[in-house]
Each structure stands twice: as C-alpha cells, then as structure tokens.
mmCIF file of C-alpha atoms in Angstrom:
data_model
loop_
_atom_site.group_PDB
_atom_site.id
_atom_site.type_symbol
_atom_site.label_atom_id
_atom_site.label_comp_id
_atom_site.label_asym_id
_atom_site.label_seq_id
_atom_site.Cartn_x
_atom_site.Cartn_y
_atom_site.Cartn_z
ATOM 1 C CA MET A 29 0.000 0.000 0.000
ATOM 2 C CA ALA A 30 1.372 3.420 -0.974
ATOM 3 C CA ARG A 31 2.136 5.885 1.796
ATOM 4 C CA PRO A 32 0.059 9.051 1.775
ATOM 5 C CA ARG A 33 1.871 12.213 0.705
ATOM 6 C CA GLU A 34 3.167 14.069 3.757
ATOM 7 C CA PHE A 35 3.260 17.548 2.270
ATOM 8 C CA ASP A 36 0.988 19.967 0.469
ATOM 9 C CA ILE A 37 1.856 20.079 -3.233
ATOM 10 C CA ASP A 38 0.539 23.641 -3.670
ATOM 11 C CA VAL A 39 2.626 24.913 -0.762
ATOM 12 C CA ALA A 40 5.678 23.073 -2.117
ATOM 13 C CA VAL A 41 5.256 24.641 -5.565
ATOM 14 C CA GLU A 42 4.858 28.106 -4.019
ATOM 15 C CA GLN A 43 7.959 27.699 -1.835
ATOM 16 C CA ALA A 44 10.028 26.325 -4.703
ATOM 17 C CA MET A 45 8.869 29.211 -6.892
ATOM 18 C CA GLY A 46 10.321 31.672 -4.383
ATOM 19 C CA LEU A 47 13.656 29.873 -4.332
ATOM 20 C CA PHE A 48 13.821 29.654 -8.126
ATOM 21 C CA ARG A 49 13.013 33.391 -8.337
ATOM 22 C CA ARG A 50 15.859 34.279 -6.002
ATOM 23 C CA GLN A 51 18.500 31.880 -7.270
ATOM 24 C CA GLY A 52 17.487 30.721 -10.724
ATOM 25 C CA TYR A 53 17.137 27.157 -11.898
ATOM 26 C CA HIS A 54 20.778 26.143 -12.147
ATOM 27 C CA ALA A 55 21.873 27.620 -8.803
ATOM 28 C CA THR A 56 19.055 25.862 -6.955
ATOM 29 C CA ALA A 57 20.302 22.481 -5.808
ATOM 30 C CA MET A 58 18.125 19.495 -4.930
ATOM 31 C CA PRO A 59 19.302 19.520 -1.292
ATOM 32 C CA GLN A 60 18.151 23.154 -1.012
ATOM 33 C CA LEU A 61 14.747 22.252 -2.398
ATOM 34 C CA THR A 62 14.258 19.232 -0.144
ATOM 35 C CA ALA A 63 15.413 21.217 2.912
ATOM 36 C CA LEU A 64 13.104 24.121 2.062
ATOM 37 C CA LEU A 65 10.156 21.836 1.476
ATOM 38 C CA GLY A 66 10.958 19.632 4.456
ATOM 39 C CA ILE A 67 10.778 16.457 2.391
ATOM 40 C CA GLY A 68 13.131 13.772 1.163
ATOM 41 C CA SER A 69 14.320 13.598 -2.412
ATOM 42 C CA GLY A 70 12.209 10.466 -2.916
ATOM 43 C CA SER A 71 9.065 12.420 -2.047
ATOM 44 C CA LEU A 72 10.067 15.243 -4.373
ATOM 45 C CA TYR A 73 10.670 12.824 -7.235
ATOM 46 C CA ALA A 74 7.407 10.980 -6.504
ATOM 47 C CA ALA A 75 5.421 14.228 -6.596
ATOM 48 C CA PHE A 76 7.134 16.077 -9.456
ATOM 49 C CA GLY A 77 9.250 13.531 -11.303
ATOM 50 C CA SER A 78 12.374 15.691 -11.096
ATOM 51 C CA LYS A 79 13.703 19.118 -10.258
ATOM 52 C CA ASP A 80 12.697 20.067 -13.795
ATOM 53 C CA GLY A 81 9.125 18.924 -13.136
ATOM 54 C CA LEU A 82 8.933 21.043 -9.993
ATOM 55 C CA TYR A 83 10.403 24.009 -11.864
ATOM 56 C CA ALA A 84 7.851 23.600 -14.671
ATOM 57 C CA ARG A 85 4.996 23.640 -12.142
ATOM 58 C CA ALA A 86 6.445 26.675 -10.349
ATOM 59 C CA LEU A 87 6.964 28.547 -13.625
ATOM 60 C CA ALA A 88 3.437 27.746 -14.821
ATOM 61 C CA ARG A 89 1.958 28.980 -11.532
ATOM 62 C CA TYR A 90 4.067 32.156 -11.669
ATOM 63 C CA CYS A 91 3.052 32.851 -15.263
ATOM 64 C CA ASP A 92 -0.649 32.200 -14.646
ATOM 65 C CA ALA A 93 -0.574 34.538 -11.648
ATOM 66 C CA MET A 94 1.265 37.209 -13.648
ATOM 67 C CA VAL A 95 -1.329 37.197 -16.428
ATOM 68 C CA ALA A 96 -4.250 37.195 -13.969
ATOM 69 C CA ALA A 97 -2.730 40.075 -11.977
ATOM 70 C CA LEU A 98 -2.165 42.127 -15.128
ATOM 71 C CA ASP A 99 -5.751 41.577 -16.225
ATOM 72 C CA ARG A 100 -7.023 42.587 -12.780
ATOM 73 C CA ASP A 101 -4.734 45.625 -12.587
ATOM 74 C CA VAL A 102 -5.536 47.081 -16.013
ATOM 75 C CA ARG A 103 -9.218 46.958 -15.114
ATOM 76 C CA ALA A 104 -8.691 48.618 -11.707
ATOM 77 C CA GLY A 105 -7.922 52.216 -12.643
ATOM 78 C CA ALA A 106 -10.289 54.975 -13.612
ATOM 79 C CA ASP A 107 -8.559 54.964 -16.988
ATOM 80 C CA LEU A 108 -5.872 52.840 -18.628
ATOM 81 C CA ARG A 109 -2.989 55.270 -18.055
ATOM 82 C CA THR A 110 -3.804 55.435 -14.343
ATOM 83 C CA ALA A 111 -4.011 51.649 -14.128
ATOM 84 C CA LEU A 112 -0.737 51.148 -16.025
ATOM 85 C CA ARG A 113 1.079 53.782 -13.972
ATOM 86 C CA ALA A 114 -0.076 52.123 -10.728
ATOM 87 C CA LEU A 115 1.024 48.710 -12.010
ATOM 88 C CA LEU A 116 4.442 49.918 -13.159
ATOM 89 C CA VAL A 117 5.100 51.941 -9.998
ATOM 90 C CA ALA A 118 4.196 48.874 -7.920
ATOM 91 C CA MET A 119 6.744 46.876 -9.936
ATOM 92 C CA ILE A 120 9.373 49.524 -9.251
ATOM 93 C CA GLU A 121 8.564 49.443 -5.546
ATOM 94 C CA ALA A 122 8.832 45.655 -5.440
ATOM 95 C CA ASP A 123 12.169 45.669 -7.279
ATOM 96 C CA VAL A 124 13.631 48.464 -5.151
ATOM 97 C CA THR A 125 12.404 46.885 -1.902
ATOM 98 C CA ASP A 126 13.579 43.352 -2.719
ATOM 99 C CA PRO A 127 15.904 43.375 -5.740
ATOM 100 C CA GLU A 128 16.951 39.760 -5.233
ATOM 101 C CA ARG A 129 13.389 38.492 -5.645
ATOM 102 C CA GLY A 130 13.644 38.578 -9.416
ATOM 103 C CA CYS A 131 11.171 37.792 -12.153
ATOM 104 C CA LEU A 132 10.844 34.100 -12.871
ATOM 105 C CA LEU A 133 9.646 34.774 -16.425
ATOM 106 C CA VAL A 134 12.774 36.801 -17.220
ATOM 107 C CA SER A 135 15.108 34.254 -15.647
ATOM 108 C CA ALA A 136 13.310 31.419 -17.458
ATOM 109 C CA ALA A 137 13.748 33.193 -20.794
ATOM 110 C CA THR A 138 17.440 33.846 -20.233
ATOM 111 C CA GLU A 139 18.640 30.940 -18.137
ATOM 112 C CA ARG A 140 16.693 28.153 -19.843
ATOM 113 C CA ALA A 141 16.573 29.347 -23.443
ATOM 114 C CA ALA A 142 17.717 25.906 -24.608
ATOM 115 C CA HIS A 143 14.888 24.069 -22.811
ATOM 116 C CA ASP A 144 11.918 23.644 -25.143
ATOM 117 C CA GLY A 145 9.281 23.343 -22.417
ATOM 118 C CA THR A 146 10.476 26.494 -20.689
ATOM 119 C CA VAL A 147 10.687 28.428 -23.953
ATOM 120 C CA GLU A 148 7.134 27.380 -24.801
ATOM 121 C CA GLN A 149 5.843 28.488 -21.371
ATOM 122 C CA VAL A 150 7.567 31.855 -21.777
ATOM 123 C CA ARG A 151 6.172 32.272 -25.290
ATOM 124 C CA LEU A 152 2.634 31.411 -24.175
ATOM 125 C CA THR A 153 2.882 33.839 -21.264
ATOM 126 C CA VAL A 154 4.180 36.701 -23.398
ATOM 127 C CA THR A 155 1.328 36.053 -25.838
ATOM 128 C CA ALA A 156 -1.198 36.065 -22.981
ATOM 129 C CA LEU A 157 0.239 39.315 -21.563
ATOM 130 C CA GLU A 158 0.016 40.879 -25.019
ATOM 131 C CA SER A 159 -3.593 39.724 -25.335
ATOM 132 C CA VAL A 160 -4.595 41.225 -21.974
ATOM 133 C CA LEU A 161 -2.963 44.521 -22.889
ATOM 134 C CA THR A 162 -4.469 44.543 -26.398
ATOM 135 C CA GLU A 163 -7.957 44.087 -24.944
ATOM 136 C CA ALA A 164 -7.317 46.839 -22.380
ATOM 137 C CA LEU A 165 -6.069 49.187 -25.095
ATOM 138 C CA GLU A 166 -9.089 48.423 -27.267
ATOM 139 C CA ARG A 167 -11.388 49.231 -24.320
ATOM 140 C CA ALA A 168 -9.428 52.466 -23.801
ATOM 141 C CA ARG A 169 -9.906 53.366 -27.455
ATOM 142 C CA VAL A 170 -13.679 52.834 -27.176
ATOM 143 C CA ARG A 171 -13.731 55.114 -24.094
ATOM 144 C CA GLY A 172 -11.784 57.781 -26.023
ATOM 145 C CA GLU A 173 -8.567 57.395 -23.999
ATOM 146 C CA LEU A 174 -6.516 56.298 -27.003
ATOM 147 C CA SER A 175 -6.255 57.837 -30.432
ATOM 148 C CA GLY A 176 -7.875 55.833 -33.206
ATOM 149 C CA GLU A 177 -4.589 56.071 -35.086
ATOM 150 C CA ARG A 178 -2.744 53.990 -32.496
ATOM 151 C CA SER A 179 -2.628 50.228 -33.008
ATOM 152 C CA PRO A 180 -3.637 48.415 -29.795
ATOM 153 C CA VAL A 181 -1.631 45.356 -30.883
ATOM 154 C CA GLU A 182 1.565 47.340 -31.513
ATOM 155 C CA LEU A 183 1.174 49.254 -28.252
ATOM 156 C CA ALA A 184 0.499 46.011 -26.372
ATOM 157 C CA ARG A 185 3.674 44.488 -27.814
ATOM 158 C CA PHE A 186 5.641 47.567 -26.846
ATOM 159 C CA LEU A 187 4.252 47.518 -23.295
ATOM 160 C CA THR A 188 4.823 43.767 -22.921
ATOM 161 C CA THR A 189 8.442 44.218 -23.956
ATOM 162 C CA PHE A 190 8.811 47.312 -21.785
ATOM 163 C CA VAL A 191 7.515 45.529 -18.679
ATOM 164 C CA GLN A 192 9.971 42.657 -19.122
ATOM 165 C CA GLY A 193 12.773 45.165 -19.720
ATOM 166 C CA MET A 194 11.798 46.933 -16.494
ATOM 167 C CA ARG A 195 12.168 43.611 -14.655
ATOM 168 C CA VAL A 196 15.682 43.178 -16.086
ATOM 169 C CA VAL A 197 16.747 46.734 -15.294
ATOM 170 C CA GLY A 198 15.274 46.377 -11.804
ATOM 171 C CA GLN A 199 17.655 43.482 -11.212
ATOM 172 C CA ALA A 200 20.536 45.822 -12.024
ATOM 173 C CA ARG A 201 19.516 47.866 -8.976
ATOM 174 C CA VAL A 202 18.995 51.013 -11.012
ATOM 175 C CA ASP A 203 17.654 53.820 -8.854
ATOM 176 C CA ARG A 204 13.960 54.586 -8.502
ATOM 177 C CA ALA A 205 14.187 57.941 -10.341
ATOM 178 C CA PHE A 206 15.569 56.236 -13.459
ATOM 179 C CA LEU A 207 12.775 53.660 -13.435
ATOM 180 C CA GLU A 208 10.035 56.223 -12.778
ATOM 181 C CA SER A 209 11.327 58.353 -15.650
ATOM 182 C CA ALA A 210 11.203 55.288 -17.916
ATOM 183 C CA VAL A 211 7.584 54.680 -16.882
ATOM 184 C CA SER A 212 6.671 58.281 -17.733
ATOM 185 C CA GLY A 213 8.283 57.886 -21.135
ATOM 186 C CA ALA A 214 6.506 54.601 -21.818
ATOM 187 C CA LEU A 215 3.119 56.060 -20.900
ATOM 188 C CA ARG A 216 3.692 58.939 -23.305
ATOM 189 C CA ALA A 217 3.677 56.286 -26.058
ATOM 190 C CA LEU A 218 -0.071 56.070 -25.422
ATOM 191 C CA ASP A 219 -0.574 59.727 -26.421
#
C-alpha cells in the first residue's frame, strides 16, 4: 500500500517558486529544495518527477498569476494610463524593496533558453500578456482614452516588452528615479 503524501503540493510549488526566483534554476540544488520543502528527495521525485518537473509547475503557476494580476490591474484604474502607472510603480517598488526576488519569467527566458518546455511556457505567457494589454487598449480606445490612429496590438507588444525590460533593469539595482522616468516615457507612447 502506498504511503500518503506528507506535504501539500501547492505549498511546495509556491515555496520552490520563491527559491527559483531568487536563485534561478541552475543555482538551486536538490538539497536546497528538499530542505526548504521539508521532504526527502524520494518524495520530491514521486510528486514532481524531477527538479525540472517542480520548476515547470512553479513557472506555470508564476506565469498564470502574472497574467491574472495584469488583467485585474488594467481593469482597476479609472482609466488605462492610471491603471498602467499604478502597475508599473508597484513593480518599481517591489524591485527596489527586494531586488533579489527577481522575475521568474525573465530568468526562465534567459537561463533556460535551450529548454523547449520552458521556452514554450515563456512564449505562451508573453502572448497572454500581449492579449490582456491589447484588450485593455481596445477598451481604452472605445472610451476615447486612445487615439484611433494607435494600433492596440503594436502598443500592447511595446508595453509587454517594456515591462519585461523593467524587470531586467530592476535586477541591475537602477535607482527609482531612473525607473520612474522610464515609466513616464513609456506612458507617453499612449498619447
């Protein structure tokens, strides 16, 4: 008879996600993961198949949460510019407060560019982020917040790329004024 699992899979994925965000995939060793999760390597392998399986679950959860948060945040403001400014300033605050936290999507794209499953997850997430922003920009156009001459798709692609660039620059510990100035410049692209 199989022994019941002695740990919560969702909690394990969340904890592993934090470690992968701080250290990256390659710098995170199996003993660190098992110690963090309070389980043996056999239990980790039984639940996730491998370190790679755990990473894939953590990355998928991170990406799903990122897309859901963006969708929620772009709907929260009185207008799109206000919502985007609040979102971007919150990102700056998070990066300045805890620069080692990192963005798992950025590290996945750079550190695991040779891993097909990771590349596919990154691609799907970037596409989903673009879709959320395109829909938000189209709503803004209907409300008269965006010129009819501006392409929501092109602006969404610019903003998607800008946000990921902000995450990279945030890791370089650039000062808040630099980042806030970049946000102001990016929002002017909506004019």
